[in-house]
Coordinates of C-alpha atoms in Angstrom, one line a residue:
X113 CA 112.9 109.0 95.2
X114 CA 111.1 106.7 97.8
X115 CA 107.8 106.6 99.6
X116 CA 108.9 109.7 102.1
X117 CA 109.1 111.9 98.6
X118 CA 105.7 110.4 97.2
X119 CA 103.8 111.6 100.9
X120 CA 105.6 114.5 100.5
X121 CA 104.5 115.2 96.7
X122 CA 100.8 114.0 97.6
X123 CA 99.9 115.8 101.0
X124 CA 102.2 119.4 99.7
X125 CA 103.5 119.7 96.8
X126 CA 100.4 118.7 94.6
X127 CA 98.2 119.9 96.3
X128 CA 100.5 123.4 95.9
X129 CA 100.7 122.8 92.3
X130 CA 97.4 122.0 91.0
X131 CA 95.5 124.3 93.9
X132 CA 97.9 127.2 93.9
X133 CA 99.9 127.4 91.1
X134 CA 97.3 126.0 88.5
X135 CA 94.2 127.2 90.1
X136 CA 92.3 124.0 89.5
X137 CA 89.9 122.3 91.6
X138 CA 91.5 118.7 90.5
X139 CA 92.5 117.4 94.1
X140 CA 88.1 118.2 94.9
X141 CA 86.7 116.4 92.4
X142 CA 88.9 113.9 93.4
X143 CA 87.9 113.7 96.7
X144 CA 84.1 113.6 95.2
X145 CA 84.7 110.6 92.9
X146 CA 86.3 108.8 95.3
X147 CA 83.3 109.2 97.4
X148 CA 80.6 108.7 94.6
X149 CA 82.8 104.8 93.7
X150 CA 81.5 103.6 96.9
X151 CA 77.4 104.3 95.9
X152 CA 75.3 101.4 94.9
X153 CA 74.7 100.7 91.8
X154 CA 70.9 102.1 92.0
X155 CA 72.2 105.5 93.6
X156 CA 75.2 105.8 90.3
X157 CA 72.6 105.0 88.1
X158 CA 70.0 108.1 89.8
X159 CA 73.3 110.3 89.8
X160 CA 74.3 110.0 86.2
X161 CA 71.0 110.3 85.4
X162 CA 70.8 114.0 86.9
X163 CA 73.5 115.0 85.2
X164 CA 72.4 113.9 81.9
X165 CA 69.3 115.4 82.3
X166 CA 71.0 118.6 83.2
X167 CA 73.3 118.3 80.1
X168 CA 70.9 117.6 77.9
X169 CA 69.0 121.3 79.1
X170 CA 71.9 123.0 78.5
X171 CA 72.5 121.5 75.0
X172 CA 69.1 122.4 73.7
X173 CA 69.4 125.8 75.7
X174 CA 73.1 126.6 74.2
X175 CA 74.2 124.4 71.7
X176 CA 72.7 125.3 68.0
X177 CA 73.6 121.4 66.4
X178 CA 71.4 119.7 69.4
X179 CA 68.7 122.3 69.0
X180 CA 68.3 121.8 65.2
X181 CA 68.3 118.2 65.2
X182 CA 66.3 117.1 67.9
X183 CA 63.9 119.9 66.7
X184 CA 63.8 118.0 63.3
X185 CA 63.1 114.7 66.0
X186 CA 60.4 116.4 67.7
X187 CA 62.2 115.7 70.9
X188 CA 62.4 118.3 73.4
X189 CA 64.4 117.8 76.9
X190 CA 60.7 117.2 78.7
X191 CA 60.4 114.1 76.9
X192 CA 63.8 112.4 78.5
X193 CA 62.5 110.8 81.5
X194 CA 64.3 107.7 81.6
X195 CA 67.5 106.2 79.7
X196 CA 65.0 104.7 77.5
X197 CA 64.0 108.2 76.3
X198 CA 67.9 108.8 76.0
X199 CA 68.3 106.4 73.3
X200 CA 65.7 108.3 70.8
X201 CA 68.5 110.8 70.6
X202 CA 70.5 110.4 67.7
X203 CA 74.4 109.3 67.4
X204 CA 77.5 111.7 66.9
X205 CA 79.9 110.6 64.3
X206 CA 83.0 112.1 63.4
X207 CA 81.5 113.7 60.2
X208 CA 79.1 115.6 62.2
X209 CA 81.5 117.0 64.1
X210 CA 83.8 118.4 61.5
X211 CA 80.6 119.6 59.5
X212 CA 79.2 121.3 62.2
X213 CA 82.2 122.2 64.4
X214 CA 81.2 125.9 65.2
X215 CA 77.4 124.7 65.8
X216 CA 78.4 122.2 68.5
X217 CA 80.1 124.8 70.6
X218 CA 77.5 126.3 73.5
X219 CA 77.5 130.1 73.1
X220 CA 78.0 131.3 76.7
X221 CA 81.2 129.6 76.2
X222 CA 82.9 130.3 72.5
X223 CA 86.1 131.6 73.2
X224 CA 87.0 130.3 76.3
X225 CA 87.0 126.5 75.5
X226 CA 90.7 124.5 75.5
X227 CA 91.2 122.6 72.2
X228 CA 92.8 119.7 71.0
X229 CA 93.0 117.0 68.6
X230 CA 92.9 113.0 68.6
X231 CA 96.0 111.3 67.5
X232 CA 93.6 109.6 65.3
X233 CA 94.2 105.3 64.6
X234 CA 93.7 106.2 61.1
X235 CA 95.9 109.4 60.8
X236 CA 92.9 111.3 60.6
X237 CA 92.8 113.8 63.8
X238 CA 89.7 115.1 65.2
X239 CA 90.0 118.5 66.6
X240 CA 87.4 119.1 69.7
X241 CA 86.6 121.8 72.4
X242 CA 86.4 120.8 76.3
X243 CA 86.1 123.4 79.6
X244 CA 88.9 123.5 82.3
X245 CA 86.4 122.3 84.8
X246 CA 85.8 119.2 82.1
X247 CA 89.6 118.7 81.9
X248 CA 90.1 118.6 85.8
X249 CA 87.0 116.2 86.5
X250 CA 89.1 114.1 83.5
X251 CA 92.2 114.1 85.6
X252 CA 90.3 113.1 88.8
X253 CA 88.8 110.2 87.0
X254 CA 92.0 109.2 85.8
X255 CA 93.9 109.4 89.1
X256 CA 91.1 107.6 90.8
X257 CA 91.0 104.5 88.4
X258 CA 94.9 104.0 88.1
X259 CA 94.8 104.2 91.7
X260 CA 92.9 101.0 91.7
X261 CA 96.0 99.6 90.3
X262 CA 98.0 101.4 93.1
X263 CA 99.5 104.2 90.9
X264 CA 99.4 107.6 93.0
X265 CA 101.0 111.5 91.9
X266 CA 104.3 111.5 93.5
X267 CA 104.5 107.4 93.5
X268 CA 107.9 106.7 91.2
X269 CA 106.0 105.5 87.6
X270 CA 108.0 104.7 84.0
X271 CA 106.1 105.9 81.3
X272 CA 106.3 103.7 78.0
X273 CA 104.8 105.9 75.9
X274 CA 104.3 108.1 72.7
X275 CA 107.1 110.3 72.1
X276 CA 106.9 114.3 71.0
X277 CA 106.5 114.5 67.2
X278 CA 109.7 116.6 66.2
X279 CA 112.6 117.8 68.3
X280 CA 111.3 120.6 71.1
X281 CA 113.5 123.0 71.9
X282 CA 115.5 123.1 74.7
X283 CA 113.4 125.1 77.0
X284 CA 110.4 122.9 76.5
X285 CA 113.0 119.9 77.1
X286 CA 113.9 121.6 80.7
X287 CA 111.0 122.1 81.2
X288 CA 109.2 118.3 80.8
X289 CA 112.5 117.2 82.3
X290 CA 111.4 119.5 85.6
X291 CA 107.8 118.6 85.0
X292 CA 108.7 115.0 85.1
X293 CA 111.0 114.8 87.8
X294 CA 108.9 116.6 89.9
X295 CA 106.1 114.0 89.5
X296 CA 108.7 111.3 89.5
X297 CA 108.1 110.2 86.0
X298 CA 110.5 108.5 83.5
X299 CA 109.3 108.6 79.8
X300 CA 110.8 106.1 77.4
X301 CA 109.8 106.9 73.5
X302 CA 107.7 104.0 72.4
X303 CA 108.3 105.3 69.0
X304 CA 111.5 104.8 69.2
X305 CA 111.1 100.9 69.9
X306 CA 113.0 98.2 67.6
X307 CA 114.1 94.7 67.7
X308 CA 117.4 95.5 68.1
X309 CA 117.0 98.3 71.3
X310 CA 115.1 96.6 73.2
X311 CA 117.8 95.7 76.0
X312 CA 118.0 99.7 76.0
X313 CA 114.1 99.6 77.5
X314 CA 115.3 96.7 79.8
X315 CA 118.3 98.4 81.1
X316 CA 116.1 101.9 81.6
X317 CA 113.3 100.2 84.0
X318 CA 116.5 98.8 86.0
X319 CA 117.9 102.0 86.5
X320 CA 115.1 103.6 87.0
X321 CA 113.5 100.9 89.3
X322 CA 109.8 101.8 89.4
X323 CA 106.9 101.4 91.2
X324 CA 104.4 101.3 88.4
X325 CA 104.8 100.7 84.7
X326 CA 102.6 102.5 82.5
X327 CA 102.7 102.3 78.5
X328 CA 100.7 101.1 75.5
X329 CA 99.8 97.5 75.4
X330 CA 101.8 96.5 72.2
X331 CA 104.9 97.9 72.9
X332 CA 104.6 96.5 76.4
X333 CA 103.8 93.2 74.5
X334 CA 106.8 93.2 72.3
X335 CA 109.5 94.1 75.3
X336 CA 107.5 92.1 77.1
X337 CA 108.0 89.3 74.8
X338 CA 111.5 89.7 74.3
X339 CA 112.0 89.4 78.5
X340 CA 110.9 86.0 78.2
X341 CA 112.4 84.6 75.4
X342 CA 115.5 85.9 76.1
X343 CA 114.9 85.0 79.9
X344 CA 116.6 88.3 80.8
X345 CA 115.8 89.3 84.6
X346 CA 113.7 93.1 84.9
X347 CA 113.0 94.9 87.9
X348 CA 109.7 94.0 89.2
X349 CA 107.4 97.1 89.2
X350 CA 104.4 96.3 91.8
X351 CA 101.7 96.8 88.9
X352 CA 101.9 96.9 84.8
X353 CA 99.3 99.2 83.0
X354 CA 98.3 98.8 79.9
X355 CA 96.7 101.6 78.3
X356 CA 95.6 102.9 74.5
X357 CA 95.5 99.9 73.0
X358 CA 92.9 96.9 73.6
X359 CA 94.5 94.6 76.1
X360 CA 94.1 91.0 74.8
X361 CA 94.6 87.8 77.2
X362 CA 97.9 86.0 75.4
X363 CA 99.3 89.9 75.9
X364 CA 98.4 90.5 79.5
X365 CA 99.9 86.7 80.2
X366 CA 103.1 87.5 79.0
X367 CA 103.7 90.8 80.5
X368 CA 102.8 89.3 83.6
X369 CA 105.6 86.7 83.3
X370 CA 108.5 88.9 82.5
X371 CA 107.2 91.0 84.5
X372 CA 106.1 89.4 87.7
X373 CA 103.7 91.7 88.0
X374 CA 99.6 91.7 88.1
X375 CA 98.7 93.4 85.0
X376 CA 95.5 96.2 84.9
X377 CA 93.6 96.8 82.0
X378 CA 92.2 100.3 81.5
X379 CA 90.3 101.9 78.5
X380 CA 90.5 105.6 77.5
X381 CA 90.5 107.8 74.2
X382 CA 91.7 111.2 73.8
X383 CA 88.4 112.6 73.3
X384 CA 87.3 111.5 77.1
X385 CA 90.9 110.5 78.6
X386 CA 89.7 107.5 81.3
X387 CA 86.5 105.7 80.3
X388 CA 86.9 102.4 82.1
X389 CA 90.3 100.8 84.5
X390 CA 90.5 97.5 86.5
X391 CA 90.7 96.9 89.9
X392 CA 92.4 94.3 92.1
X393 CA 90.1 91.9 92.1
X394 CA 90.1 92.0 87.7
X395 CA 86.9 91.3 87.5
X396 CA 86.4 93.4 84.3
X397 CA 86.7 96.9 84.1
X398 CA 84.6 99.5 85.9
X399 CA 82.8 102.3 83.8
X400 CA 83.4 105.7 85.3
X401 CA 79.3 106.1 85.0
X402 CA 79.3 109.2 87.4
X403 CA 81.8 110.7 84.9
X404 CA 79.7 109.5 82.1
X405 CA 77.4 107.4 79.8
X406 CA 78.7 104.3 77.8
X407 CA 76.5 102.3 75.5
X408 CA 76.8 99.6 73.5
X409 CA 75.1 99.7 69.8
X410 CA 74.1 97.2 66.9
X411 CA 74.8 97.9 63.8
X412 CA 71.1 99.0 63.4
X413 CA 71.3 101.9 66.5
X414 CA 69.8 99.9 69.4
X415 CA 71.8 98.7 72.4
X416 CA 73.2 95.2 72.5
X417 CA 72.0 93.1 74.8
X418 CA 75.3 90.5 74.9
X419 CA 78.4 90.0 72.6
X420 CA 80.4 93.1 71.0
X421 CA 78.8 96.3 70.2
X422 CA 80.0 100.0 69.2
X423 CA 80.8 102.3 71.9
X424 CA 78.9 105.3 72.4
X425 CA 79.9 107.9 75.5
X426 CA 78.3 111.4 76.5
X427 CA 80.6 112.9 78.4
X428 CA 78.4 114.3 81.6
X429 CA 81.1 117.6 82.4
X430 CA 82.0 119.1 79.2
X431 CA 79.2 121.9 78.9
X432 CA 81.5 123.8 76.4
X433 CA 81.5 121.3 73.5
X434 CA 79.2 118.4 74.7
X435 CA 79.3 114.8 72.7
X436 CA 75.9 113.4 72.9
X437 CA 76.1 109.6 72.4
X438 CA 79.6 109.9 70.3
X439 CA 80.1 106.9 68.2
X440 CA 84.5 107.0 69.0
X441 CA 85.0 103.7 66.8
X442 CA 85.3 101.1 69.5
X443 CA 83.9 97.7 70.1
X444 CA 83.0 96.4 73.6
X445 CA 81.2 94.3 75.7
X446 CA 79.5 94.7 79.1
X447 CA 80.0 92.3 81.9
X448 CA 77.1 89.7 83.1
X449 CA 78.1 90.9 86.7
X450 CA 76.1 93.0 88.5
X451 CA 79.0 93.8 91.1
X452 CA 82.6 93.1 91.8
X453 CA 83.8 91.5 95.2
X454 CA 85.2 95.3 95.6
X455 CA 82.2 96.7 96.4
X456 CA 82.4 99.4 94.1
X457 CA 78.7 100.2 92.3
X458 CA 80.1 101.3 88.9
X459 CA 79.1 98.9 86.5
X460 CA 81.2 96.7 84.5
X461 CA 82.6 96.0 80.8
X462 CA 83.8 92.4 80.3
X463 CA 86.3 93.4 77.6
X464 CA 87.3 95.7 75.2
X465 CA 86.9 94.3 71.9
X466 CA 89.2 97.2 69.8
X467 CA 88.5 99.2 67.4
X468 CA 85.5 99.1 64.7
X469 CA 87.9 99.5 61.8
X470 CA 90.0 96.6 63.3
X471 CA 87.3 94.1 62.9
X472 CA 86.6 91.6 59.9
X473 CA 83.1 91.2 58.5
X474 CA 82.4 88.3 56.7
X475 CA 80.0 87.0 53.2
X476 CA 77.6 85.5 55.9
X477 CA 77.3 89.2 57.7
X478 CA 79.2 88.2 60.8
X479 CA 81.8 90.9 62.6
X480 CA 84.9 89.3 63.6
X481 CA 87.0 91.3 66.0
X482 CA 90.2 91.8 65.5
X483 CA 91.5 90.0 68.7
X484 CA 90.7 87.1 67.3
X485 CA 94.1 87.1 64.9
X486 CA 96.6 87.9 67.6
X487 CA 95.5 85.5 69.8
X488 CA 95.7 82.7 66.7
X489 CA 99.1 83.7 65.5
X490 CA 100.4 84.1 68.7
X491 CA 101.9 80.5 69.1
X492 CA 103.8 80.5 65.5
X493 CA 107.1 80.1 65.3
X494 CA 109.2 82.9 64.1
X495 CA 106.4 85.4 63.4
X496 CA 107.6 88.4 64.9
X497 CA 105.1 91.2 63.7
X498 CA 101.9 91.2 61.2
X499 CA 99.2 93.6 59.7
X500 CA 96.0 91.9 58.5
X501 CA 94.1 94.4 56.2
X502 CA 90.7 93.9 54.5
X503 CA 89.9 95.8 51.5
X504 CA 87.4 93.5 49.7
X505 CA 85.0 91.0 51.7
X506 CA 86.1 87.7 50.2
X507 CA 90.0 88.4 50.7
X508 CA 92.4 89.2 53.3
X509 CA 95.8 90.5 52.8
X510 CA 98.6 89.3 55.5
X511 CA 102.0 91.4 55.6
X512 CA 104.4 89.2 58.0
X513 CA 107.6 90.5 59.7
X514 CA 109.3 86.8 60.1
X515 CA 112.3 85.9 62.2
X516 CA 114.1 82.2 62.8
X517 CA 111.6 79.8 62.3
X518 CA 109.2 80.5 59.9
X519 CA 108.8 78.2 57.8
X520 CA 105.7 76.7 54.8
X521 CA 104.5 75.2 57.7
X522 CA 103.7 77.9 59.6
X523 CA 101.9 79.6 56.7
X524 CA 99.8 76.6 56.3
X525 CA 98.4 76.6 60.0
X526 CA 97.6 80.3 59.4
X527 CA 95.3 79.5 56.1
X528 CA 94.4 76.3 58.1
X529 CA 92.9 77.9 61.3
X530 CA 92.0 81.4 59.4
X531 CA 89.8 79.0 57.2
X532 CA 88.3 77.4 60.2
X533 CA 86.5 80.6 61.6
X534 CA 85.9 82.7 58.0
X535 CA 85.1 79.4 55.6
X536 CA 86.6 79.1 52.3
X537 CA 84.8 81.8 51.2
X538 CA 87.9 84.4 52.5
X539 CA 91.0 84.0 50.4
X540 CA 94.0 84.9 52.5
X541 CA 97.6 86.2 50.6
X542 CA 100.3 87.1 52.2
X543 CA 103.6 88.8 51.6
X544 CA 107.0 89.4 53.7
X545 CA 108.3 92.6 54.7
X546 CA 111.0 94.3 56.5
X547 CA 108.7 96.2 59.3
X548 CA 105.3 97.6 59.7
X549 CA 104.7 101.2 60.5
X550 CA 102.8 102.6 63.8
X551 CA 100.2 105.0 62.9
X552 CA 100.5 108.5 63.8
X553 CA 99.3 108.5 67.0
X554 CA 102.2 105.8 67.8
X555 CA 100.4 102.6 67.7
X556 CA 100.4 99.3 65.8
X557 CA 97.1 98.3 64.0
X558 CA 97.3 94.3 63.8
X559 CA 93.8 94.4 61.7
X560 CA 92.5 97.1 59.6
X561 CA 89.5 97.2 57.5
X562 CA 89.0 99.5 54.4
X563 CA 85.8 98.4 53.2
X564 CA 83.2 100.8 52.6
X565 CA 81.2 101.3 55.4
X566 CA 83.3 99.7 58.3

């Protein structure tokens, strides 16, 4: 397939698909978020803000869980007049949403909602509700920031990606093989990924000879990695995007080199799809704030004013299920630029930090995240995967996958710089094993805390 297929894909046969086949209204709200980018940052701000006033009317109208507890508050919809007022309202947490799972559906619209469930980074799904016109404005959003990295429907795109749990049967297999060629896709099982395949993913992106390269950061990482040391020679793709996982700098550097590619950084979880994507001037990544509201929390509740806090998003279409202020377990951290040279007025994160249960607290009540220990153990020699887990504050546990190279030395620049940032009051013990697992939502966890409370 070349560019002739992908005009013909985007001007008929999508439009045929989603329009006339699917009946969905994708390919408009499209065309309105690709309008509403170009507003300044005043006039996004004065738009979400309608919409969250108008969400939080219906929530109080339809939706028994908001009702009750801002009732308890003494906070009625009157008193939001500003995103001030906004923050009174109290957080959603994964336990209030499995305890009150019926409550938080709106009653003009139980039994008609679309579910589905998160993959879950600690193998504990979350099953939520969402409308069809929520999913579509979702799929606009996502179209319109991965076009910001040049990706289009109909543009030839390699998938690095989960793979199907189980074998599906042969119909479902014709049919994702239709599906897929159709929307000139290849999918290549992350899953499946192991040191000893990895020419297999190198030899499929030749053949296939994309455009775009989409797939989860580590497993982009790892092949990426491999590229280079090996110094074999890929097919250069026009753009790499890394998606699910946090996208740390040492990564996006060497995906870029075996690559040859600029690299784009998005950030998404199931529960919302697209939450935040680069464009191509990288100048951090823009919130989809017309799509809906991100904060950044302390510890305590209140919003952080710089340096890492928890994510909270209120998803401004979803009137079947709606997540006020949903606490989804990431860490983040908002940009010190008012604009990018792009012109665009959505506002801006600096980075994504990861996730909550990936950071390390220490005895003197600091939060380290988890970035911090693959960019440190990314020079050693011969240390080919790891897993840092935290079960007790005063000790870390290190499980190393080691390859040539590794040696006593290397172990002793590990306790050497891991004692520089956490003090000798963190004891660090390590052991070597044969491989580390992905979790069941096909990632790989490089931190993991399990102390009560994190």
């Amino acid at each position: 397939m070349s560019d002739w297929y992908e005009q013909v894909f985007r001007r008929a046969l999508y439009p045929a698909y989603e329009t006339h086949l699917r009946r969905r209204s994708t390919l408009s709200w499209l065309d309105a978020y690709e309008r509403d980018q170009w507003y300044s940052p005043e006039a996004i701000a004065a738009l979400q803000f309608q919409r969250l006033k108008a969400l939080i009317e219906h929530c109080y109208r339809e939706v028994p869980y908001y009702r009750r507890r801002w009732r308890e508050l003494g906070i009625l919809p009157e008193d939001i007049r500003s995103m001030n007022d906004y923050a009174r309202l109290p957080v959603l947490t994964k336990a209030d949403i499995r305890e009150n799972f019926d409550d938080l559906q709106a009653t003009s619209w139980r039994g008609r909602l679309l579910f589905k469930r998160t993959g879950g980074s600690t193998g504990d799904p979350l099953k939520l509700g969402y409308t069809h016109e929520s999913y579509e404005r979702r799929m606009a959003v996502m179209w319109r920031g991965y076009g910001w990295a040049g990706s289009r429907p109909g543009r030839r795109t390699l998938y690095l990606w989960a793979g199907a749990v189980g074998t599906p049967g042969r119909v479902q297999q014709f049919k994702d093989g239709i599906y897929n060629t159709l929307f000139a896709r290849r999918m290549l099982n992350s899953f499946e990924m192991t040191e000893s395949n990895l020419v297999s993913y190198a030899d499929a992106i030749d053949r296939y000879r994309p455009a775009i390269i989409v797939g989860y950061v580590n497993p982009l990482a790892r092949l990426a990695k491999w590229i280079v040391d090996t110094g074999r020679k890929v097919h250069r793709p026009d753009a790499v995007i890394g998606a699910a996982e946090a996208l740390h700098p040492h990564q996006r550097d060497t995906i870029a080199r075996a690559f040859g590619s600029p690299v784009y950084n998005t950030y998404g979880c199931r529960e919302f799809m697209l939450i935040a994507s680069e464009c191509a001037h990288h100048h951090g990544l823009h919130v989809n704030a017309d799509h809906l509201v991100l904060e950044l929390l302390d510890t305590d509740g209140s919003r952080v004013a710089s340096g890492p806090g928890e994510v909270a998003i209120t998803d401004l279409s979803n009137y079947g299920m709606p997540f006020i202020r949903y606490l989804n377990g990431d860490l983040a951290t908002a940009s010190n630029a008012y604009s990018c040279p792009c012109g665009r007025g959505l506002p801006l994160l600096e980075r994504v930090e990861g996730r909550v249960l990936d950071a390390i607290r220490t005895p003197d009540g600091r939060i380290l995240p988890g970035e911090f220990f693959p960019h440190m153990l990314k020079d050693v020699p011969g240390l080919t995967r790891f897993q840092l887990v935290q079960r007790e504050l005063h000790r870390l546990e290190l499980s190393i996958v080691r390859g040539d190279g590794f040696d006593d030395a290397s172990i002793a620049y590990i306790r050497r710089e891991t004692a520089k940032v956490l003090g000798d009051e963190v004891s660090l013990d390590h052991r070597f094993v044969d491989d580390i697992p992905l979790t069941r939502s096909g990632k790989h966890r490089v931190t993991r805390s399990e102390l009560t409370g994190a």
